[in-house]
Tab-separated table of C-alpha atoms in Angstrom:
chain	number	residue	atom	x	y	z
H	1	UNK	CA	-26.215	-9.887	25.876
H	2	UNK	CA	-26.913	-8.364	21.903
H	3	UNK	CA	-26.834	-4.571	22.394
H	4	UNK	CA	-29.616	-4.534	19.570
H	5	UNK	CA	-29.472	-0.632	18.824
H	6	UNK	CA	-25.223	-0.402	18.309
H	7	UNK	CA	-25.765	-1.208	14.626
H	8	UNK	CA	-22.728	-1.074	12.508
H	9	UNK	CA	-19.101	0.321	13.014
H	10	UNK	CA	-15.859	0.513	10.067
H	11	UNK	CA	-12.989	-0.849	12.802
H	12	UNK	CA	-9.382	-0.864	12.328
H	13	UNK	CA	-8.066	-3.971	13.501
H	14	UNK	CA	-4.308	-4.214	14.767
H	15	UNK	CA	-2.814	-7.506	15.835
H	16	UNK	CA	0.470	-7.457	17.824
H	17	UNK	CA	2.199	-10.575	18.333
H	18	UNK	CA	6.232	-11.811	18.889
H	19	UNK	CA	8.269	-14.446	16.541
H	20	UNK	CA	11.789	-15.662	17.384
H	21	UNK	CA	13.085	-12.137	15.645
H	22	UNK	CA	10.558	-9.680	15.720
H	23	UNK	CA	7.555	-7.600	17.341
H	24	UNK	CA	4.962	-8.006	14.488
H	25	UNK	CA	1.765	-5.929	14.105
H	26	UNK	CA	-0.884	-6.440	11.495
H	27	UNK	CA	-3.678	-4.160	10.620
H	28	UNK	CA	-6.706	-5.069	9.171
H	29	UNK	CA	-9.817	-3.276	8.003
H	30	UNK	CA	-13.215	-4.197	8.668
H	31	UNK	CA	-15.976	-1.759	6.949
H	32	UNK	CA	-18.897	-3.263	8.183
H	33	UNK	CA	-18.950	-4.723	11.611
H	34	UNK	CA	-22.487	-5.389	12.881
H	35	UNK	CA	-22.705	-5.323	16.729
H	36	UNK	CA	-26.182	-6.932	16.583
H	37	UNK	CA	-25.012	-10.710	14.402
H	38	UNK	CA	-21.333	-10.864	14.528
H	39	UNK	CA	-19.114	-12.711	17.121
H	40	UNK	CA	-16.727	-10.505	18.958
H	41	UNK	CA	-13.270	-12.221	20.706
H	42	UNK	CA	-13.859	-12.260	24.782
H	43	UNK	CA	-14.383	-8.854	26.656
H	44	UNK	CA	-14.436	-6.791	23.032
H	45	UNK	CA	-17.629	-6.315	22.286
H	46	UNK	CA	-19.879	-4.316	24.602
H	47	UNK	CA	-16.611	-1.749	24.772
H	48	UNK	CA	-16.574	-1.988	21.019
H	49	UNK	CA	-20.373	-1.035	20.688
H	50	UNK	CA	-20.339	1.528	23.219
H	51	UNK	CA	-17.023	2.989	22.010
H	52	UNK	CA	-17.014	6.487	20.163
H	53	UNK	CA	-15.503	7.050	16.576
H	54	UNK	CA	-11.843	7.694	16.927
H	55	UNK	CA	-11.645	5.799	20.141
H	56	UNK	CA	-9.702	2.039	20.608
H	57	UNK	CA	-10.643	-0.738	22.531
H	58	UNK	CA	-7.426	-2.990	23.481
H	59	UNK	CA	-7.353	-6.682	24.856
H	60	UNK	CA	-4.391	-9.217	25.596
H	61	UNK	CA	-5.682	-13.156	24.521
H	62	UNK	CA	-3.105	-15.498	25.778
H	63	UNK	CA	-2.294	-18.642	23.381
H	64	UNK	CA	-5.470	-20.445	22.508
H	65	UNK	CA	-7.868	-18.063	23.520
H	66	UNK	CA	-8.832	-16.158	20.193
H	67	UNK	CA	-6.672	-18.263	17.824
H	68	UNK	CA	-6.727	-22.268	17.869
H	69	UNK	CA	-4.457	-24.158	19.793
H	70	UNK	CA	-1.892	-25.911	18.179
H	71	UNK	CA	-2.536	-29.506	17.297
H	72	UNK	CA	0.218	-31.942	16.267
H	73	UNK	CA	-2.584	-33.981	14.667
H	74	UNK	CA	-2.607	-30.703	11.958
H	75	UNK	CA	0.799	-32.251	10.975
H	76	UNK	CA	0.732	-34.735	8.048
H	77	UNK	CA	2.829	-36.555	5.266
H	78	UNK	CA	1.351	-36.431	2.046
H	79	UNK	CA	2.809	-37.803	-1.085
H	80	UNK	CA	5.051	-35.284	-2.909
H	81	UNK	CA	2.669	-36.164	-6.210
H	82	UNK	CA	-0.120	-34.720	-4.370
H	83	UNK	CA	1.416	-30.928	-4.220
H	84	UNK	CA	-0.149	-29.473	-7.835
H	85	UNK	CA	2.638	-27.429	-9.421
H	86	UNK	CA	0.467	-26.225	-12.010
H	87	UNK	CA	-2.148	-24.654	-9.633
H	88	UNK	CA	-3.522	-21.816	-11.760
H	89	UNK	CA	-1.616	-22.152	-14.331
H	90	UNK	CA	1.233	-21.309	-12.120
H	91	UNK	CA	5.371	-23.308	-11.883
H	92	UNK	CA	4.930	-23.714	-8.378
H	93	UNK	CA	7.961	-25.745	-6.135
H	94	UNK	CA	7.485	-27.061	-2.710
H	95	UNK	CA	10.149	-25.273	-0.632
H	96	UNK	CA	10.497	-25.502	2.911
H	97	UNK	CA	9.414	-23.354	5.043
H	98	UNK	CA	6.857	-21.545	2.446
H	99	UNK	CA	2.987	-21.150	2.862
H	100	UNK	CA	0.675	-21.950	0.433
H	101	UNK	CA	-2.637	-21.940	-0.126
H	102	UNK	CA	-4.864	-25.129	0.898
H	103	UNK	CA	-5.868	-25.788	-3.105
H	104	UNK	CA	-2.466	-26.402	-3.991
H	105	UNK	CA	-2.840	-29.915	-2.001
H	106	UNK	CA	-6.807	-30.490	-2.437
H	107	UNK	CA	-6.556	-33.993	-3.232
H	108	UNK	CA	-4.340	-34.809	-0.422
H	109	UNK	CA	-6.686	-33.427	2.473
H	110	UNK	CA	-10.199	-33.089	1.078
H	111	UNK	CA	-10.328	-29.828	0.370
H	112	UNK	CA	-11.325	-28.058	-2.597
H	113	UNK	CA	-9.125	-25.743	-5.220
H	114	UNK	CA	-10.302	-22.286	-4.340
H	115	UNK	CA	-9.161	-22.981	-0.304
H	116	UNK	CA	-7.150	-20.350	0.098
H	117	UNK	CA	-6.188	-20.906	3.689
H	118	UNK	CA	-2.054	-20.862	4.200
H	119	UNK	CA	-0.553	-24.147	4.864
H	120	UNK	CA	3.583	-24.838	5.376
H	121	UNK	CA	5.779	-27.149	4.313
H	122	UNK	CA	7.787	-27.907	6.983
H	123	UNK	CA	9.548	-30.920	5.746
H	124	UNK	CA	10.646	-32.883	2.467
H	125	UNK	CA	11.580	-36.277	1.156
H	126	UNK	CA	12.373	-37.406	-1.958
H	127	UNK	CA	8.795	-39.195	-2.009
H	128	UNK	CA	6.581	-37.249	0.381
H	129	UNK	CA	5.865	-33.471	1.838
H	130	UNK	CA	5.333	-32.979	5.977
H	131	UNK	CA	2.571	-30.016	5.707
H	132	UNK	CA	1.237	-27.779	8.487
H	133	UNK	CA	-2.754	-26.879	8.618
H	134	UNK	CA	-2.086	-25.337	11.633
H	135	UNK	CA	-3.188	-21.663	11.300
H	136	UNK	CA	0.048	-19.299	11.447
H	137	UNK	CA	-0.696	-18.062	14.671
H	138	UNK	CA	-2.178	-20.864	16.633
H	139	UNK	CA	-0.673	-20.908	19.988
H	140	UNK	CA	0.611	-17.441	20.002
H	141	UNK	CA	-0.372	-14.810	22.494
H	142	UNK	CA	-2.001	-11.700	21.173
H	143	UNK	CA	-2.699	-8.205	21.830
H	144	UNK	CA	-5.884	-7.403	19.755
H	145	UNK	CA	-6.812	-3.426	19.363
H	146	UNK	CA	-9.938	-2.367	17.775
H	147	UNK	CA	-9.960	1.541	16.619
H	148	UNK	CA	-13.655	2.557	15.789
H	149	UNK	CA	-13.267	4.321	12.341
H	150	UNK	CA	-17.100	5.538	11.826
H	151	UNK	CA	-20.613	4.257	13.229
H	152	UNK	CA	-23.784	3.901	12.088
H	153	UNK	CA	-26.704	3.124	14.434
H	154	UNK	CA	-29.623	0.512	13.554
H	155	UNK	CA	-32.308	0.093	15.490
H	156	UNK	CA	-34.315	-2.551	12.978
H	157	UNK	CA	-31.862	-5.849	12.370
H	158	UNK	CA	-33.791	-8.204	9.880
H	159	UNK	CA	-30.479	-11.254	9.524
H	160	UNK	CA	-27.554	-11.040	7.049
H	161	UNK	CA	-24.204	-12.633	7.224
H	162	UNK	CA	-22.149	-13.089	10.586
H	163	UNK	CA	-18.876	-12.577	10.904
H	164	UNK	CA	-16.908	-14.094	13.733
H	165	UNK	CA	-14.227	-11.160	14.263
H	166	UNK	CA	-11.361	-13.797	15.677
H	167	UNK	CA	-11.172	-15.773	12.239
H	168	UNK	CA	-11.130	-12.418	10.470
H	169	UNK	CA	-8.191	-10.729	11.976
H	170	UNK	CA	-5.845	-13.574	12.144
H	171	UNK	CA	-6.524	-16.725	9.868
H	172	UNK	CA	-5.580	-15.156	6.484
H	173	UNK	CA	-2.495	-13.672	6.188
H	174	UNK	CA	-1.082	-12.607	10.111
H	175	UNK	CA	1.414	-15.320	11.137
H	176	UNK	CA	3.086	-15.877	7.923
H	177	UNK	CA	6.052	-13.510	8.461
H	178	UNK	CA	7.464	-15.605	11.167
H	179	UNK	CA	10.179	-17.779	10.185
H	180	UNK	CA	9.909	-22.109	10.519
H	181	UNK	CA	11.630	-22.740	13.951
H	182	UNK	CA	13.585	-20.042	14.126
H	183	UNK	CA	15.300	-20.526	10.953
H	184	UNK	CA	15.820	-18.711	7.846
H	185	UNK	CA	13.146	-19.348	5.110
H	186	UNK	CA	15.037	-19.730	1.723
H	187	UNK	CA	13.702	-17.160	-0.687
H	188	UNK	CA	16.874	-17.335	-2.796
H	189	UNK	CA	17.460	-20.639	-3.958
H	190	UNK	CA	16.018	-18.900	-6.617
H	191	UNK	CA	16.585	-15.676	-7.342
H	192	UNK	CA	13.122	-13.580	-7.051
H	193	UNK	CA	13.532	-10.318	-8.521
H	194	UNK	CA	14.378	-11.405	-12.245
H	195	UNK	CA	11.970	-9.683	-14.387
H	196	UNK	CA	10.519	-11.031	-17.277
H	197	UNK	CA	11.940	-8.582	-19.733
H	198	UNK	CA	14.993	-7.379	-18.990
H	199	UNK	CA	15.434	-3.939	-20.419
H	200	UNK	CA	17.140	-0.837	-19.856
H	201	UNK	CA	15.995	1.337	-17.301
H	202	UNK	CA	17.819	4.714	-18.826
H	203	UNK	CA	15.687	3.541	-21.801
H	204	UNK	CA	12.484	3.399	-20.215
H	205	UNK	CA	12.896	6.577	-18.165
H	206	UNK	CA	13.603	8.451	-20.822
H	207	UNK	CA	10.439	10.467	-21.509
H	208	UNK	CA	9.023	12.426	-18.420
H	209	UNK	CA	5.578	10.754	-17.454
H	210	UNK	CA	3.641	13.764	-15.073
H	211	UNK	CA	0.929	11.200	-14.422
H	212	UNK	CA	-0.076	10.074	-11.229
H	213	UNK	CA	0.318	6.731	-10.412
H	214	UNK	CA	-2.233	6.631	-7.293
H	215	UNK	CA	-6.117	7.241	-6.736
H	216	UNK	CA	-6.853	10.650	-4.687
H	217	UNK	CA	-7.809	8.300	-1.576
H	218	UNK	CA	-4.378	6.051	-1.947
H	219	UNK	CA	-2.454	9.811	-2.055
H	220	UNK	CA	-4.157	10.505	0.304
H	221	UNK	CA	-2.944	7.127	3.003
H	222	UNK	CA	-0.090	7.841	1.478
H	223	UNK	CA	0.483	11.554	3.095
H	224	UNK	CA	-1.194	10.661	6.069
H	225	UNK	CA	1.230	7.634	6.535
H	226	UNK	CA	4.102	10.589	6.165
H	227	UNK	CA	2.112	13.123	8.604
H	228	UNK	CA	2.375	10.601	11.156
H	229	UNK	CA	5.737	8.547	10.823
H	230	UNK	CA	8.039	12.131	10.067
H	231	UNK	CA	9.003	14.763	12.068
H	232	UNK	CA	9.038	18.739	11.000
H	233	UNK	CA	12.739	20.198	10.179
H	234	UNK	CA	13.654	16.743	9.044
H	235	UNK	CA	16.326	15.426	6.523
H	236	UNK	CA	14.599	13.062	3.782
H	237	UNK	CA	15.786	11.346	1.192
H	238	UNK	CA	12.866	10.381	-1.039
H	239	UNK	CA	14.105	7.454	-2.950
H	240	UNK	CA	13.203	6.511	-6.594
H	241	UNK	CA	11.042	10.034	-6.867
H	242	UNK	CA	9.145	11.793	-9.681
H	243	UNK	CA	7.649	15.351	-9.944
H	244	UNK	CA	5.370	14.454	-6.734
H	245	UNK	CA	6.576	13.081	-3.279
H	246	UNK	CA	3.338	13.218	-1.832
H	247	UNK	CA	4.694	15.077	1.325
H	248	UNK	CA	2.120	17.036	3.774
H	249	UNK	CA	2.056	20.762	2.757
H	250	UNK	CA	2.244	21.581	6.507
H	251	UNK	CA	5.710	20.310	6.356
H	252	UNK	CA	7.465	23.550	5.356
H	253	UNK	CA	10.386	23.088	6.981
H	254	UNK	CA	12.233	19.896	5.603
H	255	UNK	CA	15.014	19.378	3.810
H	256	UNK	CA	14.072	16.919	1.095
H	257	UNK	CA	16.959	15.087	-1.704
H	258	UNK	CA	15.353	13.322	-4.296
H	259	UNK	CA	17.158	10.566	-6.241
H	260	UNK	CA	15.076	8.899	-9.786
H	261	UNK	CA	15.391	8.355	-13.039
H	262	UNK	CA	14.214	11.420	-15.062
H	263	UNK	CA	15.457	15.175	-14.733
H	264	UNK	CA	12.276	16.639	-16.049
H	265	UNK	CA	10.265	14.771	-13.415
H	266	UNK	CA	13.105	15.687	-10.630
H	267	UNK	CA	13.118	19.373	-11.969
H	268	UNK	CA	9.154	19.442	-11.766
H	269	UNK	CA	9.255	18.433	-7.753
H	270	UNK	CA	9.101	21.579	-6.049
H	271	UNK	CA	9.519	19.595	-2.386
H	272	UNK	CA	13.189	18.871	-3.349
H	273	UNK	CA	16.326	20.561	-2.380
H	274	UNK	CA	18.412	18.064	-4.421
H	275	UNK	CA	17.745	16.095	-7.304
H	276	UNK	CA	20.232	13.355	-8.324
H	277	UNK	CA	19.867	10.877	-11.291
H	278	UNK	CA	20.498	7.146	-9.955
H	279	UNK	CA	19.702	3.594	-11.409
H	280	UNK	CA	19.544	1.370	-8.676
H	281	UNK	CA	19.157	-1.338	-10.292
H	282	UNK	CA	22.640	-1.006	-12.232
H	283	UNK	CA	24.102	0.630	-8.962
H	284	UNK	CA	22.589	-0.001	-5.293
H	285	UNK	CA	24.758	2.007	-3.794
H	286	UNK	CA	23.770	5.336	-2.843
H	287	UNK	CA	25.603	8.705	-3.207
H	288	UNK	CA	25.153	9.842	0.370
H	289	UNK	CA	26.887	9.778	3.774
H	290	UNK	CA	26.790	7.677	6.077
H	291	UNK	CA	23.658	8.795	8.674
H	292	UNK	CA	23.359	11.788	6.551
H	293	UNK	CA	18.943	11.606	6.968
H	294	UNK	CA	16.622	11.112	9.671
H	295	UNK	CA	14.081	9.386	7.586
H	296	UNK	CA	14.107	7.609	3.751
H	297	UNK	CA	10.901	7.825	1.802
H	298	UNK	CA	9.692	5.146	-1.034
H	299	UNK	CA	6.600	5.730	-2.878
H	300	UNK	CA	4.974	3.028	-5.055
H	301	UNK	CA	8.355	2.123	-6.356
H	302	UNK	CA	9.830	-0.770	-4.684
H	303	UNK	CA	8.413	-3.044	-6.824
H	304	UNK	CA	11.111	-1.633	-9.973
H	305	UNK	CA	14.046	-2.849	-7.827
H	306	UNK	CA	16.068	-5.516	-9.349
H	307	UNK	CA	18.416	-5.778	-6.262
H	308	UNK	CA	16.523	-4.185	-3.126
H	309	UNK	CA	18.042	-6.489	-0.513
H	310	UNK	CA	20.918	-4.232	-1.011
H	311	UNK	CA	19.191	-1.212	-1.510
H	312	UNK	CA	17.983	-1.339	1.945
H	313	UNK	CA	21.081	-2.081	3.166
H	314	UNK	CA	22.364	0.995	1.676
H	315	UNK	CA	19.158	2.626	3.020
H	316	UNK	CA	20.253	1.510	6.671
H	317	UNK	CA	23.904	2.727	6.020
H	318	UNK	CA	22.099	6.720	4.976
H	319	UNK	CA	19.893	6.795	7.908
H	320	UNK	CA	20.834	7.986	11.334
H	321	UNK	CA	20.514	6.009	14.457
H	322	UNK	CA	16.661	5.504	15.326
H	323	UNK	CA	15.581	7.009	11.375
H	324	UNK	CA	12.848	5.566	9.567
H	325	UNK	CA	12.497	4.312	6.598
H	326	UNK	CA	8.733	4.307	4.788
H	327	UNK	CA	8.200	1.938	2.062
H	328	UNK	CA	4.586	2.183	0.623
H	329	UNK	CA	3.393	-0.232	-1.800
């Protein structure tokens, strides 16, 4: 039964589920859930709507039960033709083992071009594709938590949109980290961090830029994210820094090394203890000790790397046995 005077919550949505190599969790954020319209998975929502902000509802779904069942009937041969490598204006290659999304192969299944639900290759011919509508996470079990961010209360409902919460936590996106059967997806047939000018980093470095790169509510994630991953009297090393490593003030006690591109910026960065000037992308190898920090730090950055596949190798080689390393993006 509708518990017509809940009204509407902002929910944090986390979705834990195992592949063949990994314990995956997905978040997902949901500003306006409506208690009164929208579909909740099985046993979720009279906890949700009685819940109190801050608290978190959690629920295991075994395979089937909030996510379709798989159907072998899902699994079809199209003709190779059919796969549009020019979809928005785009090169595109069919590649084993990728996802793409459903208006790449319209034509094939009925569909139209702005279907942007994921479907895999999962095998080729010289003639013909073997695709995969299957939703990425049909017939896995879940653990679904629900973490009631802030509430409003309505007592006079008068229709609007309803959302069925199932689809939106896990048939765009979750799923598609998991590799096809077990094996490895190829992501370097061709290599994917060219860039499309190629130009000297030194060079582009060269002038200090004390700008920041982030909204006040992203810095803000951002130090949170650090609050609650690191641990006071820590060793850092906060990789491909500037004059700002968006640390929490309360930490007072770290020890913080800070490797970039720019001495100005470096010298400006009162958190640091060390500044060293590094290029990464000419040299992934990093100037520390083995297990010499208990937790690496990159901030908006990763996306400059030419080579990070290395990088965070070297990144595992610096940290010490159970470190962390934080990559925001």
């Amino acid at each position: 039964m509708k518990n017509e005077a809940a009204g509407t919550a902002s929910v944090e949505f986390t979705l834990e589920w195992k592949s063949d190599s990994a314990l995956h969790r997905d978040r997902i954020f949901a500003p306006k859930i409506n208690f009164w319209r929208d579909l909740f998975p099985k046993d979720m929502e009279i906890p949700m709507s009685l819940a109190r902000k801050g608290e978190i509802i959690t629920r295991q779904y075994d395979s089937g039960e909030i996510t379709k069942v798989r159907d072998d009937q899902e699994i079809l041969t199209i003709s190779r033709s059919a796969f549009n490598r020019k979809f928005r204006n785009g090169n595109i290659e069919p590649r084993i083992g990728f996802f793409y999304p459903r208006g790449v192969i319209a034509s094939a299944i009925g569909s139209f071009p702005q279907d942007v639900r994921p479907f895999r290759i999962v095998g080729s011919a010289a003639d013909s594709l073997t695709i995969d509508l299957n939703p990425p996470l049909a017939g896995i079990p879940l653990m679904l938590s629900a973490k009631i961010l802030d509430r409003t209360i309505v007592k006079d409902e008068r229709g609007g949109s309803l959302n069925v919460i199932s689809e939106i936590v896990t048939e765009n996106g979750p799923g598609m980290q998991a590799s096809l059967n077990g094996s490895e997806t190829d992501f370097f047939s061709i290599y994917p961090f060219t860039r499309e000018v190629e130009e000297n980093d030194a060079s582009f470095y060269k002038n200090p830029r004390f700008v920041q790169h982030l909204d006040e509510t992203a810095i803000g994630h951002v130090t949170g994210i650090y609050e609650n991953l690191l641990r006071p009297g820590s060793q850092i090393l906060d990789l491909m820094t500037s004059w700002d490593s968006h640390l929490p003030a309360s930490f007072e006690d770290i020890t913080v090394a800070g490797l970039g591109m720019n001495t100005e910026e470096l010298s400006s960065n009162k958190r640091l203890s060390r500044r060293i000037i590094h290029d990464l992308n000419l040299s992934p190898e990093l100037p520390f000790k083995n297990e010499e920090f208990d937790a690496v730090i990159c901030t908006v950055s990763v996306e400059y790397l030419t080579r990070p596949i290395e990088v965070f190798k070297e990144t595992a080689r610096v940290l010490k046995k159970g470190g962390v390393f934080i990559n925001t993006f």
